[in-house]
Short mmCIF file of C-alpha atoms in Angstrom, two decimals:
data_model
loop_
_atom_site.label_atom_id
_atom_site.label_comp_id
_atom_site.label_asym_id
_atom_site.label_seq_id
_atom_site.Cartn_x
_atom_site.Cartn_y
_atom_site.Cartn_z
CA UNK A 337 -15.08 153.34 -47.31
CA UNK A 338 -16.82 156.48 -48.22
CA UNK A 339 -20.69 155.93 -48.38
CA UNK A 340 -23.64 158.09 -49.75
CA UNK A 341 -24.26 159.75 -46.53
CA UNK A 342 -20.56 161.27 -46.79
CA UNK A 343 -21.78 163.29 -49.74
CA UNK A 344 -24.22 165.67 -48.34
CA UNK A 345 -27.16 167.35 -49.47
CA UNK A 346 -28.18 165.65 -52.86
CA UNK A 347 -31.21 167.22 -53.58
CA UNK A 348 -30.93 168.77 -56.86
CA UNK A 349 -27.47 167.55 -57.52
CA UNK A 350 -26.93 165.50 -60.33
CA UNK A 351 -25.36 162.24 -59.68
CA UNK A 352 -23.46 159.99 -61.55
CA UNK A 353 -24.13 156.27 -60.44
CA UNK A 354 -22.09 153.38 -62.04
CA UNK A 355 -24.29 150.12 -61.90
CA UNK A 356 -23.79 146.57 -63.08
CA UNK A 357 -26.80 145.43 -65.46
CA UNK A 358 -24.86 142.74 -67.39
CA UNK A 359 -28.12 140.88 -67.49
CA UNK A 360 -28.90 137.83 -70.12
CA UNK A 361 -31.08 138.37 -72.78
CA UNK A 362 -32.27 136.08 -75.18
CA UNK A 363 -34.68 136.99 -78.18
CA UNK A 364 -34.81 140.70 -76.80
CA UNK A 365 -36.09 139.55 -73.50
CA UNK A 366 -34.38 139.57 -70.14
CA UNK A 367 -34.02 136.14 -68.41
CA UNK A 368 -33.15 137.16 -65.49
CA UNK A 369 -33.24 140.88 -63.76
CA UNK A 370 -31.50 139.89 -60.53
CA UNK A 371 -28.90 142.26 -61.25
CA UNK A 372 -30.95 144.70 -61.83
CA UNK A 373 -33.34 144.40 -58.32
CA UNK A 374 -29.78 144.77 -56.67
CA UNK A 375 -29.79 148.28 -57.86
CA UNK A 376 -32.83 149.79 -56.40
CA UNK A 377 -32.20 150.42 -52.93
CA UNK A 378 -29.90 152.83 -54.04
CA UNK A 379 -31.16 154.28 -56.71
CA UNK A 380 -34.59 154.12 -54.71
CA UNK A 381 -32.39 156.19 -51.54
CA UNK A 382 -31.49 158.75 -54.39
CA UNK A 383 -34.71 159.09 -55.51
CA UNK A 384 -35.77 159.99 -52.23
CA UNK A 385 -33.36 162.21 -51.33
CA UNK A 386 -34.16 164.30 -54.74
CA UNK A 387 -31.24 163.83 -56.59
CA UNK A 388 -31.09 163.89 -60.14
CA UNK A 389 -29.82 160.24 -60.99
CA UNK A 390 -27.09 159.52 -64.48
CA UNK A 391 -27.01 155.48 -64.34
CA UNK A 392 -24.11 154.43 -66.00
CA UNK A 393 -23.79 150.43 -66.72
CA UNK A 394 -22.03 147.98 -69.84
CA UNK A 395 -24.24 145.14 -71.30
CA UNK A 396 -21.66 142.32 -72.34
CA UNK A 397 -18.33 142.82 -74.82
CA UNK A 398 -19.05 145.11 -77.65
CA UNK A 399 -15.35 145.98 -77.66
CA UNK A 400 -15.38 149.33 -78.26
CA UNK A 401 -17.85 150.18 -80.99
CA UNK A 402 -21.82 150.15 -80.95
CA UNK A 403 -23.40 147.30 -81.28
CA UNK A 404 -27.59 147.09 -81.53
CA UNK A 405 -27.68 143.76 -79.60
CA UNK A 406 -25.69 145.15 -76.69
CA UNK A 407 -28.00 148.52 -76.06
CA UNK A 408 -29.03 149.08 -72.76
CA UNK A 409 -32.66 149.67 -73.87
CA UNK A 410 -33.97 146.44 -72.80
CA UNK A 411 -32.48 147.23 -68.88
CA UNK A 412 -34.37 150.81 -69.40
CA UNK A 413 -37.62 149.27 -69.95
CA UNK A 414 -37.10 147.02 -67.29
CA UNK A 415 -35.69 149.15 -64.78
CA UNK A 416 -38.91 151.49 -64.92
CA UNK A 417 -41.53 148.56 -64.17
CA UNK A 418 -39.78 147.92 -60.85
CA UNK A 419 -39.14 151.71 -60.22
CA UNK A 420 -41.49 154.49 -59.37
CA UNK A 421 -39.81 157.05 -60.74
CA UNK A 422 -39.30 158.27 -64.76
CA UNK A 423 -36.14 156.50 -66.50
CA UNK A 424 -35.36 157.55 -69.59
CA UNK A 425 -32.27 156.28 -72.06
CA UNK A 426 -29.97 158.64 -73.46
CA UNK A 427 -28.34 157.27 -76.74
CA UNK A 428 -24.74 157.61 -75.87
CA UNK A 429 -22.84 158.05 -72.90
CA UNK A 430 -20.83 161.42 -72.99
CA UNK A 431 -21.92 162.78 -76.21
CA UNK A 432 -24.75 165.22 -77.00
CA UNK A 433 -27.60 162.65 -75.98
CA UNK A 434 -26.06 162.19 -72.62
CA UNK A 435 -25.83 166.20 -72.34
CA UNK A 436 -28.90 167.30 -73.61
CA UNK A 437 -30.48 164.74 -70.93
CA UNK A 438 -28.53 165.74 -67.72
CA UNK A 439 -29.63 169.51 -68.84
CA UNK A 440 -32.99 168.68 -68.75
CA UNK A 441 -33.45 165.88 -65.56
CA UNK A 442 -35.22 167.02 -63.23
CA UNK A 443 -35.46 165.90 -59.50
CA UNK A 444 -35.96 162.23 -58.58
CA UNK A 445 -35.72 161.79 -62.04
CA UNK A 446 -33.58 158.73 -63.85
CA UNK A 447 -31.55 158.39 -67.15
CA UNK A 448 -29.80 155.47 -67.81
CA UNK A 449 -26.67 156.58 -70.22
CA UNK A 450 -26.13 154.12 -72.80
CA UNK A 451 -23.47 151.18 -72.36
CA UNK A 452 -20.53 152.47 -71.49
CA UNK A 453 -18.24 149.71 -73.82
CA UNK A 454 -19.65 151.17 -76.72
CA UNK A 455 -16.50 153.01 -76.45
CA UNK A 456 -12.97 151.59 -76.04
CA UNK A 457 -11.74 154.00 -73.88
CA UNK A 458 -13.83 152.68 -71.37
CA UNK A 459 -11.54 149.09 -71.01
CA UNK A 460 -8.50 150.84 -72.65
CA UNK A 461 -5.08 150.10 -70.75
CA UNK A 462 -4.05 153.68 -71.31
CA UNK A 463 -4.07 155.43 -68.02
CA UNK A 464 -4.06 158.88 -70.55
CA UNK A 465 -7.41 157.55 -72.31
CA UNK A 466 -9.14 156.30 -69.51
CA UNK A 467 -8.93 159.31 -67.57
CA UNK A 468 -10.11 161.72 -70.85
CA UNK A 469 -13.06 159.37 -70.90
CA UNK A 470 -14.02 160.06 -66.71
CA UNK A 471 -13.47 163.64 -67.53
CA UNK A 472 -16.26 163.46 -70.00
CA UNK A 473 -18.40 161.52 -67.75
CA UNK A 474 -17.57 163.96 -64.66
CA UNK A 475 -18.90 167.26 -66.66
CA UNK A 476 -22.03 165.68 -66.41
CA UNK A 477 -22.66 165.42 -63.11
CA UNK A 478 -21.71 166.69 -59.38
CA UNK A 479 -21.20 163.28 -57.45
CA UNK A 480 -20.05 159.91 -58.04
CA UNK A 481 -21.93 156.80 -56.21
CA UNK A 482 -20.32 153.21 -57.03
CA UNK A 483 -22.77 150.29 -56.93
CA UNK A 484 -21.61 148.26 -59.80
CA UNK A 485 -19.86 145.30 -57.49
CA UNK A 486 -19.82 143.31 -60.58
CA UNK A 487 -17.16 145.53 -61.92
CA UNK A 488 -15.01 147.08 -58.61
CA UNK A 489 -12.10 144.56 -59.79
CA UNK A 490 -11.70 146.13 -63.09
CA UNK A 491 -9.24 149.48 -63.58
CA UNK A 492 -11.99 150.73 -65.37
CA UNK A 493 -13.42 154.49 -66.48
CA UNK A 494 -16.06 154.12 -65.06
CA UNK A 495 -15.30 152.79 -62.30
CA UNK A 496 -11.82 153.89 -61.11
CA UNK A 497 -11.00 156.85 -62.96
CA UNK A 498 -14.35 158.65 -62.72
CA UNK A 499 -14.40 158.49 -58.86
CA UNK A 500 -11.20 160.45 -58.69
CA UNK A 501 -12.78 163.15 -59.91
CA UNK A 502 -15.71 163.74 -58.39
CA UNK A 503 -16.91 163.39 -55.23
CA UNK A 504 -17.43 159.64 -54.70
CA UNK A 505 -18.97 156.98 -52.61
CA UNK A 506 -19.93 153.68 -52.64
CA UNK A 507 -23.82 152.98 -52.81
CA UNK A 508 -26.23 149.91 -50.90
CA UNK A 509 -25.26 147.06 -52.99
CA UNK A 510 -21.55 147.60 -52.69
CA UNK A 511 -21.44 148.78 -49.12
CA UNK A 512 -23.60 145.24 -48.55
CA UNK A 513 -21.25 143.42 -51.08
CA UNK A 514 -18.28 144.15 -48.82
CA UNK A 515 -19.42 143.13 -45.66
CA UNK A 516 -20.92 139.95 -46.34
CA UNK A 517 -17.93 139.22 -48.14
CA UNK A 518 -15.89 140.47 -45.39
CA UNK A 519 -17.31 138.05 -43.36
CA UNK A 520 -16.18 134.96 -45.06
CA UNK A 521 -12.67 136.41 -45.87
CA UNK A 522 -11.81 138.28 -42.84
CA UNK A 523 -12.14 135.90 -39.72
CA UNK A 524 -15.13 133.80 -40.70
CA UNK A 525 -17.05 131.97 -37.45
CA UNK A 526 -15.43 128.26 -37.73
CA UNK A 527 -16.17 125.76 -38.61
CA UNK A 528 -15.49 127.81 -42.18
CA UNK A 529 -16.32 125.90 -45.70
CA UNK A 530 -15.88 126.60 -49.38
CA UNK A 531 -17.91 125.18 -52.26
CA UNK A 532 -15.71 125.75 -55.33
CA UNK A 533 -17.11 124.47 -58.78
CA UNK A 534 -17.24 125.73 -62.44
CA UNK A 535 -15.22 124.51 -65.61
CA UNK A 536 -11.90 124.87 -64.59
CA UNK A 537 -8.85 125.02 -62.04
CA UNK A 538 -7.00 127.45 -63.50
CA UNK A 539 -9.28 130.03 -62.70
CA UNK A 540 -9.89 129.35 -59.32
CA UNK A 541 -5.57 128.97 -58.74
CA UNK A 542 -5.12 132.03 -56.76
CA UNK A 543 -8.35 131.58 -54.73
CA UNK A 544 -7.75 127.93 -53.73
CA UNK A 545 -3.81 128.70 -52.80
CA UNK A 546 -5.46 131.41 -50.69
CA UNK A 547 -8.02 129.51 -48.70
CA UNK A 548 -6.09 126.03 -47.93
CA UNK A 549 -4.61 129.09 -45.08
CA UNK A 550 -8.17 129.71 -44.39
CA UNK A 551 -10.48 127.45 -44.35
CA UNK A 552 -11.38 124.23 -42.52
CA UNK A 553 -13.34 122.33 -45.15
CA UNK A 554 -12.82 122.81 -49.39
CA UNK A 555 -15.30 121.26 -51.38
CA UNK A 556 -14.62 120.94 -54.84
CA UNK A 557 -16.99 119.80 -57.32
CA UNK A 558 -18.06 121.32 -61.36
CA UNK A 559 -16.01 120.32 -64.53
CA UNK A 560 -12.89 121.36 -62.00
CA UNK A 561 -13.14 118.31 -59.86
CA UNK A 562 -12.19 115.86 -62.43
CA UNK A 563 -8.22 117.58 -62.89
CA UNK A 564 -8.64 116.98 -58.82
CA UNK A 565 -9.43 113.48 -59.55
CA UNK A 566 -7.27 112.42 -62.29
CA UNK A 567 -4.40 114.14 -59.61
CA UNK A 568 -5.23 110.77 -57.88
CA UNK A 569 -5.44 108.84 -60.33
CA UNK A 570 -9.09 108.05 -61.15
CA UNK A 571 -9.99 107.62 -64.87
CA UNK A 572 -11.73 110.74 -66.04
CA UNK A 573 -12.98 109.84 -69.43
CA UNK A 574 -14.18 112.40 -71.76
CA UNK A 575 -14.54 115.02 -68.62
CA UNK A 576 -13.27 118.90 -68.64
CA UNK A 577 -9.15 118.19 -67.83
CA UNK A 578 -6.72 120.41 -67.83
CA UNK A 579 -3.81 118.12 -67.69
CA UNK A 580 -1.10 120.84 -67.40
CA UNK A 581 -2.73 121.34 -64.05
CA UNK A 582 -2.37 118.44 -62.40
CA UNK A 583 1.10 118.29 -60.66
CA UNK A 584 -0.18 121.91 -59.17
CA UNK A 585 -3.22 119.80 -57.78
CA UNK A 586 -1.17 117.15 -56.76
CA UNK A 587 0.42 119.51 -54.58
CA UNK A 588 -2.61 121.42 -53.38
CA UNK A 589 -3.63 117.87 -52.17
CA UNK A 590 -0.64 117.65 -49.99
CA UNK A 591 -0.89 120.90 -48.70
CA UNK A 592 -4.46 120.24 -47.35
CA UNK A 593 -3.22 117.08 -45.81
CA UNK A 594 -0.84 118.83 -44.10
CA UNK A 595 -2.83 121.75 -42.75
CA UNK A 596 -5.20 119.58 -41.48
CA UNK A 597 -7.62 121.30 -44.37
CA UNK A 598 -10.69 118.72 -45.09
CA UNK A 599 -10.63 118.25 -48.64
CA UNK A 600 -13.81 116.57 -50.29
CA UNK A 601 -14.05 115.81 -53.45
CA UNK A 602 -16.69 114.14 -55.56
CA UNK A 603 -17.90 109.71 -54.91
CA UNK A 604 -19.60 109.78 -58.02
CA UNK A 605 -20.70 111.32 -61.15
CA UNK A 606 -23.05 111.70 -63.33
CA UNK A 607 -22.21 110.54 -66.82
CA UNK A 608 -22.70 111.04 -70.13
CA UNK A 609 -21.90 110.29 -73.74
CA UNK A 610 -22.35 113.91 -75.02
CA UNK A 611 -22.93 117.44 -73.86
CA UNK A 612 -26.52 117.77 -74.39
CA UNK A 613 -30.10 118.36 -72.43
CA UNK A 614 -30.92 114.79 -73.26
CA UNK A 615 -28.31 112.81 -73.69
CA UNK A 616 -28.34 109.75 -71.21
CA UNK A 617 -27.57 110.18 -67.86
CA UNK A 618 -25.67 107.14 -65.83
CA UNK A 619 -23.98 107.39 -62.20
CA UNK A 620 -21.05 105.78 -61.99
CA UNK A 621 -18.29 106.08 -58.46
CA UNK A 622 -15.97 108.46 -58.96
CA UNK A 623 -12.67 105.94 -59.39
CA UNK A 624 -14.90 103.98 -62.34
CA UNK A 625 -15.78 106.60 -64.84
CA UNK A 626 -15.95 104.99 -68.71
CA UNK A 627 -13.58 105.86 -71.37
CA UNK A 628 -16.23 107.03 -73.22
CA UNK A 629 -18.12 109.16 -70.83
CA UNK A 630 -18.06 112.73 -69.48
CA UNK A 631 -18.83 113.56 -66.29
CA UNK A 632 -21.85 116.84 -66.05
CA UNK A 633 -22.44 116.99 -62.06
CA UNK A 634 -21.64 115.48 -59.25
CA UNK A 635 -23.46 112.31 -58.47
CA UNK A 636 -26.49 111.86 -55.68
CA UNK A 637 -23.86 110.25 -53.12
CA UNK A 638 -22.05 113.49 -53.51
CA UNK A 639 -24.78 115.66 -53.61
CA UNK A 640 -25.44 114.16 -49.64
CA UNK A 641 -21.80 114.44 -48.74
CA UNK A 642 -21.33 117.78 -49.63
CA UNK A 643 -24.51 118.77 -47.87
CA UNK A 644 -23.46 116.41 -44.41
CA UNK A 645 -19.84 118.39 -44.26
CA UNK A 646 -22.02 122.03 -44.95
CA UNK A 647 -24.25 120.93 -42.19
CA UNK A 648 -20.78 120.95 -40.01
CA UNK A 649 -20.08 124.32 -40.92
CA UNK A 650 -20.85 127.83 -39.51
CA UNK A 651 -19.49 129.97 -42.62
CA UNK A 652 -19.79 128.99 -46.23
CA UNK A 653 -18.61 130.81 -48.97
CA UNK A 654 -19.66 128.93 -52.80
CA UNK A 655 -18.80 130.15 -55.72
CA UNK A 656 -19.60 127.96 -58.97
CA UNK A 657 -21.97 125.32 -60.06
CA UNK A 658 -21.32 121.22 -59.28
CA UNK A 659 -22.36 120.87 -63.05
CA UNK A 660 -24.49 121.97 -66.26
CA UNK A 661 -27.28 123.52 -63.88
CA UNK A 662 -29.03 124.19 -67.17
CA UNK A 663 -29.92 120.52 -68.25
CA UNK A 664 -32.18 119.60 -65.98
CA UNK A 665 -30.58 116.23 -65.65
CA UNK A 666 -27.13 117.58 -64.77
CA UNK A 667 -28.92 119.51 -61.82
CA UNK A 668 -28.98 117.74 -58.66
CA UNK A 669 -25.57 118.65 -57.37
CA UNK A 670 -25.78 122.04 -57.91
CA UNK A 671 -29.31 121.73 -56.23
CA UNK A 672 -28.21 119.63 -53.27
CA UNK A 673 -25.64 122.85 -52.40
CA UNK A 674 -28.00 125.27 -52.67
CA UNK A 675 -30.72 123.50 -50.87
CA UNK A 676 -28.08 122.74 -48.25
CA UNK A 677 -27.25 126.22 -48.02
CA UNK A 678 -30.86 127.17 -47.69
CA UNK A 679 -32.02 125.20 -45.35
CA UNK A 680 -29.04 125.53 -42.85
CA UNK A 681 -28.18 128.20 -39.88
CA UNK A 682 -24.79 129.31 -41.13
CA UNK A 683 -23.81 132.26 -42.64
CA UNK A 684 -23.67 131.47 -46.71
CA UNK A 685 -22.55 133.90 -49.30
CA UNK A 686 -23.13 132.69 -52.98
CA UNK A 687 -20.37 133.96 -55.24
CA UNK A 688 -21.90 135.85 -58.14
CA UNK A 689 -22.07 134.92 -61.72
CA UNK A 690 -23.48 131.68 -62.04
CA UNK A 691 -24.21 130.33 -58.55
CA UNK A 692 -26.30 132.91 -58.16
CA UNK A 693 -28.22 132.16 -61.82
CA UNK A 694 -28.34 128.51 -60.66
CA UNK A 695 -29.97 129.63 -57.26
CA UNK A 696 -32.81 131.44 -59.79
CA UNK A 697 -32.85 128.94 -62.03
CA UNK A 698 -33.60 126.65 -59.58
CA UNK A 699 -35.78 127.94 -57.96
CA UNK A 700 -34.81 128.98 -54.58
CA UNK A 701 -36.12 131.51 -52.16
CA UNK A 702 -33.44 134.14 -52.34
CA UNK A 703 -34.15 135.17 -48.63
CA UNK A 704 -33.33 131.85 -47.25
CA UNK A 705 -29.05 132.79 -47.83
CA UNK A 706 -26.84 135.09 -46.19
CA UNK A 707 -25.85 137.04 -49.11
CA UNK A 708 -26.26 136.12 -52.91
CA UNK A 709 -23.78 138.19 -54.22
CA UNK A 710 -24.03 140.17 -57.81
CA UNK A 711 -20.20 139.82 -58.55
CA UNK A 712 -18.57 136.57 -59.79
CA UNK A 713 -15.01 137.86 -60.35
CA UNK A 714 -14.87 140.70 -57.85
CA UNK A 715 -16.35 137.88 -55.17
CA UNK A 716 -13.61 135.52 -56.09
CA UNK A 717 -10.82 138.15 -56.00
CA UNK A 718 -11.56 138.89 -52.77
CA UNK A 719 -11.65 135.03 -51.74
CA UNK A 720 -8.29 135.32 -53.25
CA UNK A 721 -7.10 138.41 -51.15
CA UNK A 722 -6.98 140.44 -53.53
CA UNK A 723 -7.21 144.54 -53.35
CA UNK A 724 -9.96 145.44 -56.02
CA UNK A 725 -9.10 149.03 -58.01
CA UNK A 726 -12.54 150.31 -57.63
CA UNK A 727 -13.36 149.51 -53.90
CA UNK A 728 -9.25 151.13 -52.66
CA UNK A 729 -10.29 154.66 -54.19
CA UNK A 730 -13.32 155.19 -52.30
CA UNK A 731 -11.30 154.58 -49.12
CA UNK A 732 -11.16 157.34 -46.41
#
């Protein structure tokens, strides 16, 4: 994979960096700039070197059109506290804002273009208007640096098309991104465990087909365990189900049984009546869940399993929560993980998205894991072997 070091002499040469500052905001305000702090390395190595920095990035799904509540002017302000160097934002991407600001940068300067959905070229599925978008991008600068990990697994102007025409590498984050993810998909130290949680099975299909090859232990926990559990039988309640998935569980059960995969799967649960911050919270075993109840998190008994069977293992790769993180009292399993995790010697790689909020959220010294990664569907398309579209074309 081509890196920045493959492009030369940057001083003075205006560079076109695609970043991934999907960050929450609430009431104007950004709750949490971790995506953001993954950025400067790189644009801090540009900076040094004396290039002349274009920041490209999308802030949710404006679909095409511009959108006030989706401007990247929140990220600007943001990104120049924890930078010392001038950012500026241009008001559109390609257009005469973007132009009139690459003509006047100057060196170890930053402008951050404006989101990059604004227009639907950017996502289109035309090949043909894709590529006339990167052509616009690439007369406005003379190199191309990648560090958007958050969006490598999307076909994407901005991503794929753009680094076909310019000289292009991959920057810090991604460079970092791949080989910590590398780690835990290409031949991971053994004993080798995954923490799988989030809503639901069917988005995790590919990646759990992928690592009953692969790994020794698969722990599965979040609104997903409970279409594991009603697979064997247990009474689920009001809990997330997807029933049309559970003869395909039924089957991934066997499978682990037969490869000698250690499958764990939630004791007990904590219930509830409703989805809400306060609604009351019961445990209940796993195979005695209420009619009436739905399960948020994994119960304490869990919450100590899962962390004895990490304690076993040498690699860990997590991606999703073991339950609404947010409420404070659907919190603990998703807490026992992490502070599992943290507190351990292997090597742990938290899938982006939002194991990597919950980490925040929580509280946790960032330092203490492996790798916290910044990319929730490119991590789990790689756990799934997958060949991500904007990683192949930097490739030597």
């Amino acid at each position: 994979m081509r890196t920045i070091e493959t492009l030369g002499d940057l001083r003075g040469k205006r560079v076109l960096v695609r970043s991934d500052f999907n960050v929450p905001i609430k009431d104007g305000e950004i709750t949490d700039d971790g995506r953001i702090r993954a950025a400067l390395p790189t644009l801090n190595k540009l900076v040094d070197e004396g290039a002349r920095i274009l920041v490209m990035a999308h802030m949710g799904r404006p679909k095409g059109e511009v959108k006030p509540e989706f401007s990247l002017k929140p990220v600007a302000a943001r990104l120049a506290e924890l930078i010392d160097a001038p950012v500026s934002l241009a008001e559109d991407t390609t257009g005469p804002s973007a132009h009139e600001a690459a003509d006047k940068i100057q060196d170890g300067e930053i402008v951050l273009l404006e989101n990059v959905r604004f227009d639907p070229r950017e996502t289109s599925k035309d090949d043909a208007e894709r590529e006339a978008f990167a052509k616009e991008m690439a007369e406005l600068a003379d190199a191309f640096v990648s560090d958007g990990f958050g969006v490598v697994h999307r076909k994407q102007a901005s991503v794929y098309d753009i680094a076909k025409l310019l000289p292009s590498a991959a920057g810090l984050l991604v460079v970092k991104e791949i080989e910590s993810l590398s780690r835990v998909t290409g031949d991971p130290e053994r004993p080798y465990a995954v923490v799988l949680g989030g809503s639901k099975v069917s988005d995790k299909l590919g990646v759990i087909e992928n690592l009953l090859t692969k790994a020794d232990m698969l722990l599965i926990g979040g609104g997903m365990s409970f279409t594991f559990l009603a697979a064997k039988g247990y009474e689920v309640g009001k809990s997330l189900l997807e029933e049309d998935q559970i003869d395909t569980v039924k089957e991934y059960i066997d499978e682990a049984d037969k490869r000698g995969v250690k499958l764990v799967l939630p004791v007990d649960v904590v219930a509830a009546p409703e989805f809400k911050a306060d609604a009351p919270a019961t445990v209940v075993d796993a195979d005695k869940m209420p009619a009436d109840q739905m399960g948020l998190d994994i119960g304490p008994k869990s919450g100590e399993l899962f962390a004895q069977t990490l304690a076993e293992a040498k690699t860990v790769a997590w991606n999703g929560p073991m339950g609404v993180f947010e409420f404070e009292a659907f919190a603990g399993g998703t807490r026992a993980v992490a502070q599992a995790l943290s507190s351990g010697s292997m090597f742990s790689v938290v899938g982006g998205g939002d194991s990597a909020a919950a980490v925040r959220q929580l509280g946790f010294d960032e330092s203490t894991f492996s790798h916290i990664s910044t990319g929730g569907g490119a991590s789990l398309e790689l756990l799934e072997g997958k060949t991500l579209p904007g990683i192949a074309v930097l490739e030597d």
